[in-house]
Amino acid sequence: MIEDFLGHLQVERRMSVHTLDAYRRDLAALAEWTVAQERPDLLALNTEQLRAFVAAEHRRGLSPKSLQRRLSACRSFYTWLLRHGRIAATPAAGLRAPKAPRKLPQVLDADEAVRLVEVPTDAPLGLRDRALLELFYSSGLRLSELCGLRWRDLDLVTGFVTVLGKGNKERKVPVGSHARNALDTWRTDQKAISDSPVFPGRGGGPISQRAVQIRLKHLAQRQGLFKHVHPHMLRHSFASHILESSGDLRGVQELLGHADIATTQIYTHLDFQHLAKVYDAAHPRAKRKT
């Protein structure tokens, strides 16, 4: 049943390999627990028994975030069983995992972002690095989206890039003028055709995600940014800077390709954090005495 369910997620919902692996681990943990409790039939579990499983995982030391994901996998699994007539009611209805403290994403400020993307183009791989960083920061792409790009996905005349996001959902994102110029220079240097990867790896196929992560860390240090700079930090920075300037949360949601605006709302907390710092630094009754 679990393998059938995972097959459904892979084929019909087009979930990533990482998500499928996580669901497989979560449901395997449930199956192992039922065997240990001498209740090997997953179809016969009730709400109280599923709640006992979550409590046992909590006692075992799983973090609230991991428990939330584990319960989410169970919820999806039992909803699928219900829809296919394998059970009469889902035992996961109404179950809630402990709330996890929400960790705010780390971002670069505007000056740091500019310093990072303006890598020298006369260095080895300089044209590629400049184009990659400019596009990352200009359009807020996910790492997987950037690595999978081909030149046919880019319209440098109108300034848009078409990407396939999570769940194979297509969206168009604007590309800024600096990124368009850098990409045009890089394409000319490569004499690329429309079906070529925008950022090829050693074998001529798309560059690997790991290669981008390693290169970005190296470039950040070379540009004097001694932070843990990673690809998603550029996406966070893009979103935070757009929201700070525009105040348009719905627009940022569309640009990022978030299905749920609640995912995007974390950037409002960053914006409030920024405003609080401005207030503390500027208001005469807020300044700390030295």
GROMACS .gro file of N, CA, C and O in nm, residues 141-237:
model
  388
  141LEU      N    1   1.502   3.251  -0.834
  141LEU     CA    2   1.475   3.113  -0.873
  141LEU      C    3   1.520   3.015  -0.764
  141LEU      O    4   1.610   3.043  -0.687
  142ARG      N    5   1.455   2.899  -0.763
  142ARG     CA    6   1.504   2.788  -0.682
  142ARG      C    7   1.629   2.731  -0.750
  142ARG      O    8   1.647   2.745  -0.872
  143LEU      N    9   1.712   2.665  -0.671
  143LEU     CA   10   1.835   2.606  -0.725
  143LEU      C   11   1.803   2.507  -0.837
  143LEU      O   12   1.868   2.507  -0.942
  144SER      N   13   1.705   2.421  -0.815
  144SER     CA   14   1.669   2.321  -0.917
  144SER      C   15   1.620   2.388  -1.044
  144SER      O   16   1.646   2.339  -1.155
  145GLU      N   17   1.547   2.498  -1.030
  145GLU     CA   18   1.497   2.570  -1.147
  145GLU      C   19   1.611   2.630  -1.228
  145GLU      O   20   1.612   2.624  -1.351
  146LEU      N   21   1.708   2.688  -1.159
  146LEU     CA   22   1.820   2.749  -1.227
  146LEU      C   23   1.905   2.644  -1.299
  146LEU      O   24   1.945   2.663  -1.415
  147CYS      N   25   1.933   2.533  -1.233
  147CYS     CA   26   2.018   2.430  -1.293
  147CYS      C   27   1.953   2.368  -1.416
  147CYS      O   28   2.023   2.328  -1.510
  148GLY      N   29   1.821   2.360  -1.418
  148GLY     CA   30   1.752   2.295  -1.529
  148GLY      C   31   1.722   2.386  -1.647
  148GLY      O   32   1.666   2.340  -1.747
  149LEU      N   33   1.760   2.514  -1.640
  149LEU     CA   34   1.726   2.608  -1.746
  149LEU      C   35   1.798   2.576  -1.877
  149LEU      O   36   1.916   2.540  -1.878
  150ARG      N   37   1.725   2.595  -1.987
  150ARG     CA   38   1.783   2.593  -2.121
  150ARG      C   39   1.756   2.728  -2.186
  150ARG      O   40   1.666   2.801  -2.146
  151TRP      N   41   1.835   2.759  -2.288
  151TRP     CA   42   1.826   2.894  -2.347
  151TRP      C   43   1.687   2.922  -2.403
  151TRP      O   44   1.644   3.037  -2.405
  152ARG      N   45   1.616   2.818  -2.446
  152ARG     CA   46   1.480   2.841  -2.498
  152ARG      C   47   1.384   2.892  -2.390
  152ARG      O   48   1.278   2.945  -2.421
  153ASP      N   49   1.421   2.873  -2.262
  153ASP     CA   50   1.335   2.918  -2.152
  153ASP      C   51   1.351   3.067  -2.125
  153ASP      O   52   1.272   3.124  -2.048
  154LEU      N   53   1.452   3.128  -2.183
  154LEU     CA   54   1.483   3.269  -2.157
  154LEU      C   55   1.444   3.355  -2.277
  154LEU      O   56   1.479   3.323  -2.390
  155ASP      N   57   1.372   3.464  -2.250
  155ASP     CA   58   1.344   3.564  -2.353
  155ASP      C   59   1.412   3.693  -2.308
  155ASP      O   60   1.357   3.768  -2.226
  156LEU      N   61   1.532   3.716  -2.359
  156LEU     CA   62   1.610   3.830  -2.314
  156LEU      C   63   1.563   3.960  -2.378
  156LEU      O   64   1.605   4.068  -2.335
  157VAL      N   65   1.476   3.951  -2.479
  157VAL     CA   66   1.421   4.072  -2.541
  157VAL      C   67   1.312   4.132  -2.454
  157VAL      O   68   1.314   4.251  -2.418
  158THR      N   69   1.215   4.048  -2.414
  158THR     CA   70   1.107   4.096  -2.327
  158THR      C   71   1.146   4.093  -2.179
  158THR      O   72   1.083   4.158  -2.096
  159GLY      N   73   1.250   4.013  -2.148
  159GLY     CA   74   1.298   4.008  -2.010
  159GLY      C   75   1.218   3.917  -1.920
  159GLY      O   76   1.178   3.955  -1.810
  160PHE      N   77   1.194   3.792  -1.967
  160PHE     CA   78   1.122   3.695  -1.886
  160PHE      C   79   1.192   3.559  -1.896
  160PHE      O   80   1.251   3.526  -1.998
  161VAL      N   81   1.181   3.482  -1.788
  161VAL     CA   82   1.229   3.345  -1.788
  161VAL      C   83   1.112   3.255  -1.748
  161VAL      O   84   1.034   3.289  -1.658
  162THR      N   85   1.097   3.143  -1.817
  162THR     CA   86   0.991   3.047  -1.788
  162THR      C   87   1.053   2.928  -1.716
  162THR      O   88   1.148   2.867  -1.766
  163VAL      N   89   1.001   2.896  -1.599
  163VAL     CA   90   1.057   2.786  -1.519
  163VAL      C   91   0.948   2.689  -1.479
  163VAL      O   92   0.830   2.725  -1.470
  164LEU      N   93   0.988   2.565  -1.454
  164LEU     CA   94   0.899   2.464  -1.398
  164LEU      C   95   0.931   2.451  -1.250
  164LEU      O   96   1.039   2.407  -1.213
  165GLY      N   97   0.836   2.490  -1.167
  165GLY     CA   98   0.859   2.486  -1.023
  165GLY      C   99   0.811   2.355  -0.962
  165GLY      O  100   0.800   2.253  -1.030
  166LYS      N  101   0.781   2.358  -0.834
  166LYS     CA  102   0.736   2.238  -0.764
  166LYS      C  103   0.603   2.192  -0.822
  166LYS      O  104   0.517   2.273  -0.856
  167GLY      N  105   0.588   2.059  -0.831
  167GLY     CA  106   0.466   2.004  -0.889
  167GLY      C  107   0.453   2.030  -1.038
  167GLY      O  108   0.343   2.027  -1.093
  168ASN      N  109   0.567   2.059  -1.104
  168ASN     CA  110   0.568   2.087  -1.248
  168ASN      C  111   0.478   2.205  -1.284
  168ASN      O  112   0.419   2.208  -1.393
  169LYS      N  113   0.467   2.301  -1.194
  169LYS     CA  114   0.388   2.421  -1.222
  169LYS      C  115   0.476   2.523  -1.293
  169LYS      O  116   0.583   2.560  -1.244
  170GLU      N  117   0.428   2.568  -1.407
  170GLU     CA  118   0.505   2.663  -1.488
  170GLU      C  119   0.474   2.806  -1.445
  170GLU      O  120   0.359   2.840  -1.416
  171ARG      N  121   0.576   2.889  -1.439
  171ARG     CA  122   0.554   3.031  -1.411
  171ARG      C  123   0.656   3.114  -1.488
  171ARG      O  124   0.763   3.065  -1.523
  172LYS      N  125   0.619   3.238  -1.514
  172LYS     CA  126   0.710   3.331  -1.580
  172LYS      C  127   0.755   3.435  -1.479
  172LYS      O  128   0.674   3.488  -1.403
  173VAL      N  129   0.884   3.461  -1.478
  173VAL     CA  130   0.943   3.555  -1.382
  173VAL      C  131   1.022   3.661  -1.459
  173VAL      O  132   1.095   3.626  -1.553
  174PRO      N  133   1.011   3.787  -1.422
  174PRO     CA  134   1.091   3.891  -1.489
  174PRO      C  135   1.240   3.871  -1.466
  174PRO      O  136   1.283   3.818  -1.363
  175VAL      N  137   1.318   3.914  -1.564
  175VAL     CA  138   1.464   3.912  -1.554
  175VAL      C  139   1.511   4.057  -1.567
  175VAL      O  140   1.479   4.125  -1.665
  176GLY      N  141   1.585   4.105  -1.467
  176GLY     CA  142   1.630   4.244  -1.466
  176GLY      C  143   1.732   4.275  -1.574
  176GLY      O  144   1.794   4.184  -1.632
  177SER      N  145   1.754   4.403  -1.597
  177SER     CA  146   1.842   4.446  -1.707
  177SER      C  147   1.986   4.400  -1.686
  177SER      O  148   2.053   4.360  -1.781
  178HIS      N  149   2.036   4.406  -1.562
  178HIS     CA  150   2.174   4.362  -1.537
  178HIS      C  151   2.189   4.213  -1.567
  178HIS      O  152   2.289   4.170  -1.626
  179ALA      N  153   2.089   4.135  -1.526
  179ALA     CA  154   2.093   3.991  -1.552
  179ALA      C  155   2.082   3.963  -1.701
  179ALA      O  156   2.151   3.875  -1.755
  180ARG      N  157   1.998   4.037  -1.773
  180ARG     CA  158   1.983   4.017  -1.917
  180ARG      C  159   2.114   4.046  -1.990
  180ARG      O  160   2.154   3.971  -2.080
  181ASN      N  161   2.180   4.153  -1.951
  181ASN     CA  162   2.309   4.186  -2.014
  181ASN      C  163   2.413   4.078  -1.988
  181ASN      O  164   2.488   4.038  -2.078
  182ALA      N  165   2.419   4.031  -1.862
  182ALA     CA  166   2.517   3.928  -1.826
  182ALA      C  167   2.488   3.798  -1.900
  182ALA      O  168   2.580   3.730  -1.948
  183LEU      N  169   2.361   3.762  -1.911
  183LEU     CA  170   2.323   3.639  -1.980
  183LEU      C  171   2.351   3.649  -2.130
  183LEU      O  172   2.396   3.553  -2.193
  184ASP      N  173   2.323   3.766  -2.188
  184ASP     CA  174   2.349   3.784  -2.331
  184ASP      C  175   2.498   3.771  -2.363
  184ASP      O  176   2.537   3.707  -2.461
  185THR      N  177   2.581   3.830  -2.276
  185THR     CA  178   2.727   3.819  -2.294
  185THR      C  179   2.772   3.674  -2.281
  185THR      O  180   2.856   3.626  -2.359
  186TRP      N  181   2.717   3.604  -2.183
  186TRP     CA  182   2.753   3.464  -2.160
  186TRP      C  183   2.709   3.376  -2.278
  186TRP      O  184   2.782   3.288  -2.324
  187ARG      N  185   2.590   3.401  -2.332
  187ARG     CA  186   2.541   3.323  -2.445
  187ARG      C  187   2.628   3.345  -2.569
  187ARG      O  188   2.660   3.250  -2.640
  188THR      N  189   2.666   3.470  -2.592
  188THR     CA  190   2.752   3.500  -2.706
  188THR      C  191   2.886   3.430  -2.692
  188THR      O  192   2.941   3.374  -2.788
  189ASP      N  193   2.940   3.432  -2.571
  189ASP     CA  194   3.070   3.367  -2.546
  189ASP      C  195   3.061   3.216  -2.569
  189ASP      O  196   3.156   3.155  -2.619
  190GLN      N  197   2.946   3.156  -2.535
  190GLN     CA  198   2.928   3.011  -2.548
  190GLN      C  199   2.884   2.968  -2.687
  190GLN      O  200   2.888   2.850  -2.719
  191LYS      N  201   2.838   3.068  -2.769
  191LYS     CA  202   2.779   3.035  -2.901
  191LYS      C  203   2.670   2.929  -2.883
  191LYS      O  204   2.663   2.827  -2.956
  192ALA      N  205   2.584   2.951  -2.784
  192ALA     CA  206   2.486   2.851  -2.743
  192ALA      C  207   2.368   2.846  -2.838
  192ALA      O  208   2.330   2.947  -2.899
  193ILE      N  209   2.308   2.727  -2.851
  193ILE     CA  210   2.184   2.709  -2.925
  193ILE      C  211   2.069   2.701  -2.826
  193ILE      O  212   2.090   2.686  -2.704
  194SER      N  213   1.945   2.707  -2.876
  194SER     CA  214   1.830   2.721  -2.787
  194SER      C  215   1.811   2.602  -2.694
  194SER      O  216   1.758   2.617  -2.583
  195ASP      N  217   1.855   2.482  -2.737
  195ASP     CA  218   1.833   2.364  -2.653
  195ASP      C  219   1.947   2.340  -2.555
  195ASP      O  220   1.941   2.248  -2.474
  196SER      N  221   2.051   2.423  -2.559
  196SER     CA  222   2.165   2.404  -2.470
  196SER      C  223   2.129   2.446  -2.328
  196SER      O  224   2.050   2.540  -2.307
  197PRO      N  225   2.188   2.379  -2.227
  197PRO     CA  226   2.171   2.427  -2.089
  197PRO      C  227   2.231   2.567  -2.076
  197PRO      O  228   2.336   2.595  -2.134
  198VAL      N  229   2.163   2.652  -2.002
  198VAL     CA  230   2.217   2.788  -1.980
  198VAL      C  231   2.349   2.778  -1.904
  198VAL      O  232   2.446   2.849  -1.935
  199PHE      N  233   2.355   2.688  -1.807
  199PHE     CA  234   2.476   2.669  -1.728
  199PHE      C  235   2.518   2.522  -1.736
  199PHE      O  236   2.474   2.440  -1.657
  200PRO      N  237   2.601   2.489  -1.836
  200PRO     CA  238   2.640   2.348  -1.855
  200PRO      C  239   2.741   2.302  -1.752
  200PRO      O  240   2.821   2.380  -1.701
  201GLY      N  241   2.736   2.172  -1.723
  201GLY     CA  242   2.835   2.110  -1.636
  201GLY      C  243   2.949   2.054  -1.717
  201GLY      O  244   2.962   2.080  -1.838
  202ARG      N  245   3.031   1.974  -1.654
  202ARG     CA  246   3.151   1.921  -1.721
  202ARG      C  247   3.118   1.832  -1.840
  202ARG      O  248   3.186   1.834  -1.941
  203GLY      N  249   3.011   1.755  -1.830
  203GLY     CA  250   2.976   1.663  -1.938
  203GLY      C  251   2.892   1.725  -2.047
  203GLY      O  252   2.850   1.655  -2.140
  204GLY      N  253   2.863   1.853  -2.036
  204GLY     CA  254   2.780   1.919  -2.135
  204GLY      C  255   2.634   1.926  -2.098
  204GLY      O  256   2.557   2.001  -2.158
  205GLY      N  257   2.592   1.844  -1.999
  205GLY     CA  258   2.454   1.851  -1.949
  205GLY      C  259   2.440   1.966  -1.850
  205GLY      O  260   2.536   2.041  -1.826
  206PRO      N  261   2.322   1.981  -1.790
  206PRO     CA  262   2.302   2.089  -1.693
  206PRO      C  263   2.398   2.077  -1.575
  206PRO      O  264   2.433   1.968  -1.531
  207ILE      N  265   2.441   2.190  -1.523
  207ILE     CA  266   2.530   2.192  -1.408
  207ILE      C  267   2.459   2.129  -1.288
  207ILE      O  268   2.337   2.141  -1.273
  208SER      N  269   2.533   2.061  -1.202
  208SER     CA  270   2.471   1.996  -1.086
  208SER      C  271   2.445   2.098  -0.976
  208SER      O  272   2.512   2.202  -0.967
  209GLN      N  273   2.347   2.068  -0.893
  209GLN     CA  274   2.313   2.157  -0.782
  209GLN      C  275   2.431   2.168  -0.685
  209GLN      O  276   2.459   2.276  -0.633
  210ARG      N  277   2.500   2.058  -0.664
  210ARG     CA  278   2.614   2.058  -0.572
  210ARG      C  279   2.724   2.149  -0.623
  210ARG      O  280   2.788   2.222  -0.545
  211ALA      N  281   2.747   2.147  -0.755
  211ALA     CA  282   2.851   2.233  -0.813
  211ALA      C  283   2.820   2.380  -0.792
  211ALA      O  284   2.908   2.461  -0.762
  212VAL      N  285   2.692   2.417  -0.803
  212VAL     CA  286   2.651   2.556  -0.782
  212VAL      C  287   2.672   2.594  -0.636
  212VAL      O  288   2.719   2.704  -0.604
  213GLN      N  289   2.636   2.505  -0.544
  213GLN     CA  290   2.652   2.533  -0.401
  213GLN      C  291   2.798   2.559  -0.366
  213GLN      O  292   2.830   2.655  -0.295
  214ILE      N  293   2.885   2.474  -0.416
  214ILE     CA  294   3.029   2.488  -0.387
  214ILE      C  295   3.083   2.617  -0.448
  214ILE      O  296   3.158   2.692  -0.384
  215ARG      N  297   3.043   2.645  -0.573
  215ARG     CA  298   3.092   2.765  -0.641
  215ARG      C  299   3.044   2.891  -0.572
  215ARG      O  300   3.119   2.988  -0.556
  216LEU      N  301   2.919   2.892  -0.527
  216LEU     CA  302   2.864   3.010  -0.461
  216LEU      C  303   2.937   3.039  -0.330
  216LEU      O  304   2.967   3.155  -0.298
  217LYS      N  305   2.967   2.934  -0.255
  217LYS     CA  306   3.042   2.952  -0.131
  217LYS      C  307   3.178   3.013  -0.158
  217LYS      O  308   3.223   3.105  -0.088
  218HIS      N  309   3.245   2.962  -0.262
  218HIS     CA  310   3.377   3.014  -0.299
  218HIS      C  311   3.369   3.161  -0.342
  218HIS      O  312   3.451   3.244  -0.300
  219LEU      N  313   3.271   3.193  -0.425
  219LEU     CA  314   3.257   3.331  -0.476
  219LEU      C  315   3.224   3.429  -0.363
  219LEU      O  316   3.274   3.542  -0.362
  220ALA      N  317   3.143   3.386  -0.269
  220ALA     CA  318   3.107   3.473  -0.156
  220ALA      C  319   3.231   3.509  -0.075
  220ALA      O  320   3.250   3.625  -0.037
  221GLN      N  321   3.315   3.410  -0.049
  221GLN     CA  322   3.437   3.436   0.026
  221GLN      C  323   3.531   3.526  -0.053
  221GLN      O  324   3.594   3.616   0.003
  222ARG      N  325   3.539   3.503  -0.185
  222ARG     CA  326   3.625   3.584  -0.269
  222ARG      C  327   3.579   3.730  -0.275
  222ARG      O  328   3.661   3.821  -0.288
  223GLN      N  329   3.446   3.750  -0.259
  223GLN     CA  330   3.392   3.886  -0.261
  223GLN      C  331   3.387   3.949  -0.122
  223GLN      O  332   3.332   4.057  -0.105
  224GLY      N  333   3.444   3.881  -0.023
  224GLY     CA  334   3.453   3.938   0.111
  224GLY      C  335   3.327   3.923   0.194
  224GLY      O  336   3.307   3.997   0.290
  225LEU      N  337   3.243   3.825   0.162
  225LEU     CA  338   3.121   3.799   0.240
  225LEU      C  339   3.144   3.674   0.324
  225LEU      O  340   3.135   3.563   0.274
  226PHE      N  341   3.177   3.694   0.449
  226PHE     CA  342   3.211   3.581   0.535
  226PHE      C  343   3.088   3.536   0.613
  226PHE      O  344   3.084   3.535   0.735
  227LYS      N  345   2.986   3.499   0.535
  227LYS     CA  346   2.864   3.440   0.587
  227LYS      C  347   2.850   3.303   0.522
  227LYS      O  348   2.921   3.272   0.426
  228HIS      N  349   2.758   3.225   0.574
  228HIS     CA  350   2.728   3.097   0.508
  228HIS      C  351   2.631   3.127   0.393
  228HIS      O  352   2.509   3.118   0.407
  229VAL      N  353   2.687   3.168   0.279
  229VAL     CA  354   2.604   3.204   0.164
  229VAL      C  355   2.572   3.077   0.085
  229VAL      O  356   2.661   3.002   0.047
  230HIS      N  357   2.444   3.054   0.062
  230HIS     CA  358   2.398   2.937  -0.013
  230HIS      C  359   2.293   2.982  -0.114
  230HIS      O  360   2.240   3.095  -0.104
  231PRO      N  361   2.260   2.899  -0.212
  231PRO     CA  362   2.167   2.941  -0.317
  231PRO      C  363   2.033   2.993  -0.266
  231PRO      O  364   1.981   3.092  -0.318
  232HIS      N  365   1.977   2.928  -0.165
  232HIS     CA  366   1.846   2.971  -0.118
  232HIS      C  367   1.852   3.107  -0.049
  232HIS      O  368   1.751   3.176  -0.038
  233MET      N  369   1.973   3.146  -0.001
  233MET     CA  370   1.987   3.278   0.060
  233MET      C  371   1.963   3.387  -0.043
  233MET      O  372   1.907   3.493  -0.011
  234LEU      N  373   2.004   3.363  -0.169
  234LEU     CA  374   1.978   3.462  -0.274
  234LEU      C  375   1.829   3.471  -0.303
  234LEU      O  376   1.777   3.579  -0.330
  235ARG      N  377   1.759   3.359  -0.299
  235ARG     CA  378   1.613   3.360  -0.317
  235ARG      C  379   1.546   3.435  -0.202
  235ARG      O  380   1.456   3.516  -0.222
  236HIS      N  381   1.592   3.408  -0.078
  236HIS     CA  382   1.538   3.481   0.037
  236HIS      C  383   1.565   3.631   0.024
  236HIS      O  384   1.478   3.713   0.054
  237SER      N  385   1.685   3.665  -0.019
  237SER     CA  386   1.722   3.807  -0.031
  237SER      C  387   1.637   3.875  -0.137
  237SER      O  388   1.589   3.988  -0.117
   0.00000   0.00000   0.00000
